[in-house]
Amino acid sequence: GIGRATARAFAKRGASIGLLARDRERLEATRKEVEELGGRGIVLVADVADENAVEMAAVLLEREFGPIDIWVNNAMASVFSPIMEMKPEEYRRVTEVTYLGYVWGTLAALRRMRPRNRGTIIQVGSALAYRGIPLQSAYCAAKFAMRGFCDSLRTELLHDKKEIHVCIVEMPAVNTPQFSWVRSRLPNKAQPVPPIFQPEVAADAIIFAATHKRREIYVGGPTVKAIVGNKIAPSLVDKFLSRTCYKSQQTREPENPARPNNLFKPVSGEFGAHGNFDNRARRFSLQLWLDKHRSVWIGALLGGAAIASWLAFPKLRRQFR
C-alpha cells in the first residue's frame, strides 16, 4: 500500500522508478500507473529476503535508468499472534523480510552511492520501532533492529565523510491491504490501530524525506504520542496496551483461519494502495504538515513573541528611541 502510493507520488514528479516486489502482476499494474502519471517504471521481480536477488535488481535498475539517487526500503511481513503460538519459521521469515530485507536493500544502494559520494536512503519505519505492542512481536522486533542498524550506519557514513543521507520515516497505522493478507491467529479480522491514515499521507512524508535532509520524520500525532509517551512512562504504556491493544487490533468480523496469507508467497487478487478502511482513514495529518513547515511556524511564533514583548514593556521601547 505505502509502496504503491509512493510510486505514484514519485511518478507525478517525472521520476524513473524501479519497482521491486514478488508479484509480477501487481508490479506490472503499478508500472502502468507510473507511466500514465508521467514517470518511467521498470518491473524487478524479487524477494527482498534474498540478498542476491536484491543486488541483481539494483544492477538491472541502473542498466535501465542510470545511477540510483534515492533508494526506499518499504517491504514488510507480519504475523498477528500471541508469542507462545508463534512458530520459529514465522519469526525467521518476518525478520528476513522486515529487517534483513532493509539491510540487503541498503547495502545494494551503498555499493553504488559510496563511490559517487551521493544519494539518499529512506527507511519506512513505524512507531512500533520504538514501542512494541502485543500480538505483533516479530514485526516490532524487526523494526527495532532496523533502527539500530541505521544508527550504526549513520555514524560510519559520518566517520567516512560520505555525503549519503539516511532518513527513517516512522509511520502510524495506515490503511493498506496488508490486513487482508497478513497471517493471523486472531479470532476476528485484523485492523490497524485507530486513528488510521491513508497511504498517500505516508507517501507525502517519503517524498519530503527524499528532498530534505532530516534524520527522522514522525508521521501523525499517534506516532509522536507513542514514541514520546514510551520514553516518559514506559511502564504506564505497558499497562495501557495490555488493556486496550488486543481489542483495538481487531474488527468485529470473525476471521477465516483458512484464508490465504502472504507470509511465504503472494496472495492473488486485485489489491491497490488502499485497504478496507477508507471510511475511517484520514487523508491529512496536521502534525506532518507542521513538521514539514516548522521553520515557518517557529519563526512566526518567535516573531509574535518578540512583538508581544515589545508592546508589553514600554520602558524598553523608550530606550530604543
Tab-separated table of C-alpha atoms in Angstrom:
chain	number	residue	atom	x	y	z
A	1	GLY	CA	0.000	0.000	0.000
A	2	ILE	CA	2.612	2.550	1.025
A	3	GLY	CA	4.931	1.382	-1.749
A	4	ARG	CA	2.314	1.777	-4.449
A	5	ALA	CA	1.195	5.182	-3.183
A	6	THR	CA	4.837	6.293	-3.067
A	7	ALA	CA	5.487	5.082	-6.618
A	8	ARG	CA	2.527	7.157	-7.786
A	9	ALA	CA	3.809	10.224	-5.927
A	10	PHE	CA	7.287	9.942	-7.452
A	11	ALA	CA	5.769	9.317	-10.895
A	12	LYS	CA	3.868	12.623	-10.712
A	13	ARG	CA	7.288	14.285	-10.414
A	14	GLY	CA	8.560	12.537	-13.546
A	15	ALA	CA	10.816	10.083	-11.744
A	16	SER	CA	12.315	6.901	-13.176
A	17	ILE	CA	11.354	4.176	-10.714
A	18	GLY	CA	12.472	0.613	-10.060
A	19	LEU	CA	9.519	-1.396	-8.730
A	20	LEU	CA	10.743	-4.321	-6.634
A	21	ALA	CA	8.477	-6.977	-5.093
A	22	ARG	CA	7.457	-10.635	-5.525
A	23	ASP	CA	4.222	-10.359	-7.500
A	24	ARG	CA	4.735	-9.594	-11.206
A	25	GLU	CA	1.047	-8.926	-11.917
A	26	ARG	CA	0.745	-6.143	-9.364
A	27	LEU	CA	4.144	-4.750	-10.323
A	28	GLU	CA	3.022	-4.512	-13.951
A	29	ALA	CA	-0.159	-2.747	-12.844
A	30	THR	CA	1.930	-0.288	-10.834
A	31	ARG	CA	4.309	0.283	-13.747
A	32	LYS	CA	1.330	1.140	-15.945
A	33	GLU	CA	0.110	3.650	-13.358
A	34	VAL	CA	3.593	5.166	-13.096
A	35	GLU	CA	3.803	5.736	-16.836
A	36	GLU	CA	0.265	7.158	-17.022
A	37	LEU	CA	1.229	9.665	-14.313
A	38	GLY	CA	4.319	10.871	-16.186
A	39	GLY	CA	7.103	8.686	-14.780
A	40	ARG	CA	9.052	5.711	-16.060
A	41	GLY	CA	8.986	2.307	-14.430
A	42	ILE	CA	10.816	-0.994	-14.586
A	43	VAL	CA	9.467	-4.200	-13.047
A	44	LEU	CA	12.008	-6.030	-10.860
A	45	VAL	CA	10.556	-9.288	-9.554
A	46	ALA	CA	12.466	-10.286	-6.414
A	47	ASP	CA	12.013	-11.363	-2.817
A	48	VAL	CA	13.808	-8.808	-0.629
A	49	ALA	CA	14.794	-11.625	1.743
A	50	ASP	CA	17.155	-12.864	-0.994
A	51	GLU	CA	20.240	-10.618	-0.958
A	52	ASN	CA	21.396	-11.838	-4.366
A	53	ALA	CA	18.024	-11.038	-5.922
A	54	VAL	CA	18.096	-7.523	-4.449
A	55	GLU	CA	21.614	-6.959	-5.776
A	56	MET	CA	20.615	-8.143	-9.251
A	57	ALA	CA	17.587	-5.821	-9.150
A	58	ALA	CA	19.933	-2.893	-8.464
A	59	VAL	CA	22.124	-3.939	-11.399
A	60	LEU	CA	19.148	-4.102	-13.765
A	61	LEU	CA	17.775	-0.796	-12.485
A	62	GLU	CA	20.996	1.118	-13.148
A	63	ARG	CA	21.384	-0.600	-16.510
A	64	GLU	CA	17.930	0.727	-17.472
A	65	PHE	CA	17.812	4.168	-15.837
A	66	GLY	CA	21.352	5.085	-14.775
A	67	PRO	CA	22.688	5.922	-11.284
A	68	ILE	CA	20.351	5.445	-8.331
A	69	ASP	CA	19.676	8.718	-6.494
A	70	ILE	CA	17.073	7.542	-3.944
A	71	TRP	CA	16.511	4.073	-2.503
A	72	VAL	CA	13.345	3.412	-0.465
A	73	ASN	CA	13.113	0.290	1.722
A	74	ASN	CA	9.486	-0.476	2.475
A	75	ALA	CA	8.827	-4.253	2.320
A	76	MET	CA	7.282	-5.835	5.387
A	77	ALA	CA	5.774	-9.066	6.657
A	78	SER	CA	3.988	-9.700	9.923
A	79	VAL	CA	2.075	-12.294	11.908
A	80	PHE	CA	-0.757	-11.393	14.274
A	81	SER	CA	-0.318	-13.940	17.029
A	82	PRO	CA	0.432	-14.343	20.728
A	83	ILE	CA	4.130	-15.046	21.256
A	84	MET	CA	3.529	-18.521	22.681
A	85	GLU	CA	1.713	-19.538	19.486
A	86	MET	CA	4.384	-18.232	17.095
A	87	LYS	CA	6.449	-20.739	15.118
A	88	PRO	CA	10.214	-20.485	14.549
A	89	GLU	CA	9.813	-20.270	10.765
A	90	GLU	CA	7.421	-17.327	11.216
A	91	TYR	CA	9.898	-15.343	13.295
A	92	ARG	CA	12.598	-16.182	10.776
A	93	ARG	CA	10.539	-15.093	7.765
A	94	VAL	CA	9.340	-11.806	9.303
A	95	THR	CA	12.927	-10.990	10.288
A	96	GLU	CA	14.283	-11.856	6.837
A	97	VAL	CA	11.784	-9.554	5.117
A	98	THR	CA	11.204	-6.698	7.552
A	99	TYR	CA	14.744	-6.379	8.899
A	100	LEU	CA	17.203	-8.172	6.601
A	101	GLY	CA	15.316	-7.021	3.515
A	102	TYR	CA	16.184	-3.456	4.574
A	103	VAL	CA	19.803	-4.452	5.157
A	104	TRP	CA	20.140	-6.047	1.699
A	105	GLY	CA	18.453	-3.054	0.050
A	106	THR	CA	20.647	-0.606	1.924
A	107	LEU	CA	23.813	-2.489	1.000
A	108	ALA	CA	22.799	-2.631	-2.667
A	109	ALA	CA	22.269	1.130	-2.606
A	110	LEU	CA	25.519	1.825	-0.741
A	111	ARG	CA	27.613	-0.175	-3.197
A	112	ARG	CA	26.549	2.319	-5.828
A	113	MET	CA	26.272	5.516	-3.791
A	114	ARG	CA	29.581	5.381	-1.898
A	115	PRO	CA	31.856	5.606	-4.978
A	116	ARG	CA	29.802	8.589	-6.214
A	117	ASN	CA	29.614	10.092	-2.704
A	118	ARG	CA	25.940	10.998	-3.041
A	119	GLY	CA	22.489	9.524	-2.577
A	120	THR	CA	19.566	9.207	-0.188
A	121	ILE	CA	18.338	6.048	1.552
A	122	ILE	CA	14.878	6.152	3.089
A	123	GLN	CA	13.715	3.505	5.551
A	124	VAL	CA	9.973	3.200	6.041
A	125	GLY	CA	9.717	2.672	9.766
A	126	SER	CA	6.932	2.661	12.311
A	127	ALA	CA	6.018	3.921	15.741
A	128	LEU	CA	6.489	0.234	16.594
A	129	ALA	CA	10.230	0.704	16.043
A	130	TYR	CA	10.164	2.429	19.453
A	131	ARG	CA	7.225	0.779	21.184
A	132	GLY	CA	6.433	-2.930	20.970
A	133	ILE	CA	2.776	-3.930	21.165
A	134	PRO	CA	1.065	-7.253	21.874
A	135	LEU	CA	0.285	-9.709	19.062
A	136	GLN	CA	2.967	-8.335	16.669
A	137	SER	CA	6.200	-9.328	18.388
A	138	ALA	CA	8.062	-10.395	15.227
A	139	TYR	CA	7.246	-7.204	13.344
A	140	CYS	CA	8.078	-4.924	16.285
A	141	ALA	CA	11.409	-6.683	16.863
A	142	ALA	CA	12.346	-6.333	13.183
A	143	LYS	CA	11.570	-2.606	13.228
A	144	PHE	CA	13.645	-2.147	16.399
A	145	ALA	CA	16.538	-3.933	14.681
A	146	MET	CA	16.255	-1.757	11.581
A	147	ARG	CA	16.509	1.405	13.682
A	148	GLY	CA	19.649	0.135	15.417
A	149	PHE	CA	21.188	-0.778	12.060
A	150	CYS	CA	20.537	2.751	10.768
A	151	ASP	CA	22.095	4.360	13.849
A	152	SER	CA	25.278	2.382	13.202
A	153	LEU	CA	25.191	3.203	9.502
A	154	ARG	CA	24.878	6.945	10.059
A	155	THR	CA	27.887	7.043	12.354
A	156	GLU	CA	30.016	5.146	9.833
A	157	LEU	CA	28.981	7.447	6.994
A	158	LEU	CA	29.869	10.465	9.140
A	159	HIS	CA	33.234	8.939	10.044
A	160	ASP	CA	33.999	8.290	6.382
A	161	LYS	CA	32.786	11.796	5.410
A	162	LYS	CA	30.288	10.418	2.932
A	163	GLU	CA	27.542	12.685	1.579
A	164	ILE	CA	24.922	9.921	1.735
A	165	HIS	CA	21.779	10.757	3.680
A	166	VAL	CA	19.776	8.191	5.671
A	167	CYS	CA	16.273	9.011	6.929
A	168	ILE	CA	13.758	6.847	8.784
A	169	VAL	CA	10.111	7.776	8.310
A	170	GLU	CA	8.176	6.490	11.326
A	171	MET	CA	4.619	5.634	10.313
A	172	PRO	CA	1.299	5.497	12.169
A	173	ALA	CA	-1.476	2.982	11.420
A	174	VAL	CA	-2.070	3.062	7.653
A	175	ASN	CA	-4.976	1.781	5.558
A	176	THR	CA	-3.092	-0.738	3.397
A	177	PRO	CA	-4.054	-4.167	2.001
A	178	GLN	CA	-1.785	-5.969	4.478
A	179	PHE	CA	-4.692	-6.564	6.841
A	180	SER	CA	-6.422	-8.610	4.147
A	181	TRP	CA	-3.468	-10.937	3.573
A	182	VAL	CA	-1.377	-10.970	6.768
A	183	ARG	CA	-1.092	-14.298	8.619
A	184	SER	CA	-3.279	-14.091	11.712
A	185	ARG	CA	-4.360	-16.231	14.654
A	186	LEU	CA	-6.734	-13.605	15.995
A	187	PRO	CA	-10.389	-14.599	16.435
A	188	ASN	CA	-11.534	-11.527	14.494
A	189	LYS	CA	-10.133	-9.820	11.388
A	190	ALA	CA	-7.061	-7.681	11.957
A	191	GLN	CA	-7.138	-3.912	11.620
A	192	PRO	CA	-4.708	-1.001	12.031
A	193	VAL	CA	-4.899	0.553	15.489
A	194	PRO	CA	-7.045	3.708	15.112
A	195	PRO	CA	-6.654	6.517	14.213
A	196	ILE	CA	-5.869	5.318	10.694
A	197	PHE	CA	-4.239	7.298	7.873
A	198	GLN	CA	-4.385	6.823	4.118
A	199	PRO	CA	-1.216	5.616	2.362
A	200	GLU	CA	-0.984	8.917	0.481
A	201	VAL	CA	-0.117	10.611	3.801
A	202	ALA	CA	2.771	8.168	4.191
A	203	ALA	CA	3.851	8.762	0.588
A	204	ASP	CA	3.851	12.528	1.160
A	205	ALA	CA	6.250	12.048	4.072
A	206	ILE	CA	8.545	9.828	1.994
A	207	ILE	CA	8.673	12.377	-0.840
A	208	PHE	CA	9.538	15.057	1.714
A	209	ALA	CA	12.271	12.835	3.182
A	210	ALA	CA	13.728	12.362	-0.303
A	211	THR	CA	14.165	16.103	-0.786
A	212	HIS	CA	15.040	17.336	2.738
A	213	LYS	CA	17.927	16.379	4.998
A	214	ARG	CA	16.022	15.113	8.001
A	215	ARG	CA	17.394	12.356	10.231
A	216	GLU	CA	13.957	11.077	11.135
A	217	ILE	CA	10.363	12.056	10.421
A	218	TYR	CA	7.380	11.170	12.590
A	219	VAL	CA	4.103	10.860	10.692
A	220	GLY	CA	0.869	11.605	12.537
A	221	GLY	CA	0.048	12.627	16.089
A	222	PRO	CA	-0.369	8.985	17.233
A	223	THR	CA	3.232	8.230	16.224
A	224	VAL	CA	4.517	11.168	18.273
A	225	LYS	CA	2.397	10.155	21.269
A	226	ALA	CA	3.550	6.527	21.114
A	227	ILE	CA	7.251	7.377	20.859
A	228	VAL	CA	7.335	10.243	23.337
A	229	GLY	CA	4.941	8.557	25.767
A	230	ASN	CA	7.055	5.428	25.834
A	231	LYS	CA	10.175	7.478	26.601
A	232	ILE	CA	8.454	9.253	29.503
A	233	ALA	CA	6.432	6.455	31.127
A	234	PRO	CA	7.049	3.033	29.570
A	235	SER	CA	5.502	1.098	32.458
A	236	LEU	CA	2.256	3.024	32.139
A	237	VAL	CA	2.260	2.370	28.390
A	238	ASP	CA	2.762	-1.356	29.103
A	239	LYS	CA	-0.366	-1.414	31.257
A	240	PHE	CA	-2.389	0.692	28.830
A	241	LEU	CA	-1.547	-1.536	25.856
A	242	SER	CA	-2.241	-4.701	27.836
A	243	ARG	CA	-5.791	-3.439	28.415
A	244	THR	CA	-6.570	-1.919	25.025
A	245	CYS	CA	-4.367	-3.270	22.247
A	246	TYR	CA	-5.908	-6.716	21.840
A	247	LYS	CA	-9.298	-5.224	21.025
A	248	SER	CA	-8.001	-2.239	19.026
A	249	GLN	CA	-6.180	-4.527	16.566
A	250	GLN	CA	-9.346	-6.418	15.626
A	251	THR	CA	-12.622	-5.626	13.906
A	252	ARG	CA	-15.924	-7.186	14.948
A	253	GLU	CA	-15.888	-9.549	11.961
A	254	PRO	CA	-14.755	-13.147	12.591
A	255	GLU	CA	-11.517	-14.177	10.906
A	256	ASN	CA	-11.410	-17.045	8.424
A	257	PRO	CA	-8.474	-19.198	9.589
A	258	ALA	CA	-8.333	-20.951	6.204
A	259	ARG	CA	-7.848	-17.830	4.090
A	260	PRO	CA	-4.519	-17.471	2.213
A	261	ASN	CA	-1.785	-15.250	3.648
A	262	ASN	CA	1.285	-13.665	2.085
A	263	LEU	CA	3.969	-14.684	4.559
A	264	PHE	CA	5.752	-17.072	2.201
A	265	LYS	CA	4.129	-16.311	-1.158
A	266	PRO	CA	1.978	-13.508	-2.611
A	267	VAL	CA	-1.787	-13.617	-2.356
A	268	SER	CA	-3.524	-13.241	-5.695
A	269	GLY	CA	-6.211	-10.609	-6.147
A	270	GLU	CA	-6.951	-7.049	-7.178
A	271	PHE	CA	-5.136	-5.090	-4.475
A	272	GLY	CA	-4.292	-1.422	-4.864
A	273	ALA	CA	-2.763	1.029	-2.412
A	274	HIS	CA	-5.755	1.118	-0.064
A	275	GLY	CA	-7.083	-1.479	2.337
A	276	ASN	CA	-10.634	-1.924	3.599
A	277	PHE	CA	-10.750	1.083	5.923
A	278	ASP	CA	-11.358	4.024	3.575
A	279	ASN	CA	-14.380	5.178	5.558
A	280	ARG	CA	-12.260	5.507	8.707
A	281	ALA	CA	-8.919	6.686	7.296
A	282	ARG	CA	-7.646	10.263	7.425
A	283	ARG	CA	-6.318	11.925	4.282
A	284	PHE	CA	-4.380	14.646	6.091
A	285	SER	CA	-2.051	14.878	9.080
A	286	LEU	CA	-1.808	18.280	10.744
A	287	GLN	CA	1.232	17.061	12.684
A	288	LEU	CA	3.062	16.152	9.463
A	289	TRP	CA	2.157	19.488	7.873
A	290	LEU	CA	3.521	21.345	10.903
A	291	ASP	CA	6.675	19.227	10.841
A	292	LYS	CA	7.250	19.914	7.142
A	293	HIS	CA	6.737	23.665	7.657
A	294	ARG	CA	8.300	24.005	11.091
A	295	SER	CA	10.709	26.762	10.095
A	296	VAL	CA	7.732	28.914	9.089
A	297	TRP	CA	5.598	28.462	12.175
A	298	ILE	CA	8.523	28.501	14.602
A	299	GLY	CA	9.667	31.755	13.008
A	300	ALA	CA	6.136	33.127	13.288
A	301	LEU	CA	5.946	32.164	16.959
A	302	LEU	CA	9.297	33.782	17.730
A	303	GLY	CA	8.326	36.880	15.811
A	304	GLY	CA	4.985	37.055	17.619
A	305	ALA	CA	6.709	36.637	20.972
A	306	ALA	CA	9.144	39.443	20.142
A	307	ILE	CA	6.322	41.794	19.146
A	308	ALA	CA	4.342	40.904	22.265
A	309	SER	CA	7.370	41.606	24.441
A	310	TRP	CA	7.966	44.907	22.673
A	311	LEU	CA	4.381	46.007	23.253
A	312	ALA	CA	4.312	44.768	26.845
A	313	PHE	CA	7.348	46.730	28.065
A	314	PRO	CA	7.046	50.475	27.334
A	315	LYS	CA	10.295	51.260	29.197
A	316	LEU	CA	12.186	49.024	26.792
A	317	ARG	CA	10.641	50.826	23.834
A	318	ARG	CA	11.694	54.254	25.225
A	319	GLN	CA	15.324	53.108	25.461
A	320	PHE	CA	15.399	52.469	21.724
A	321	ARG	CA	14.029	55.897	20.787
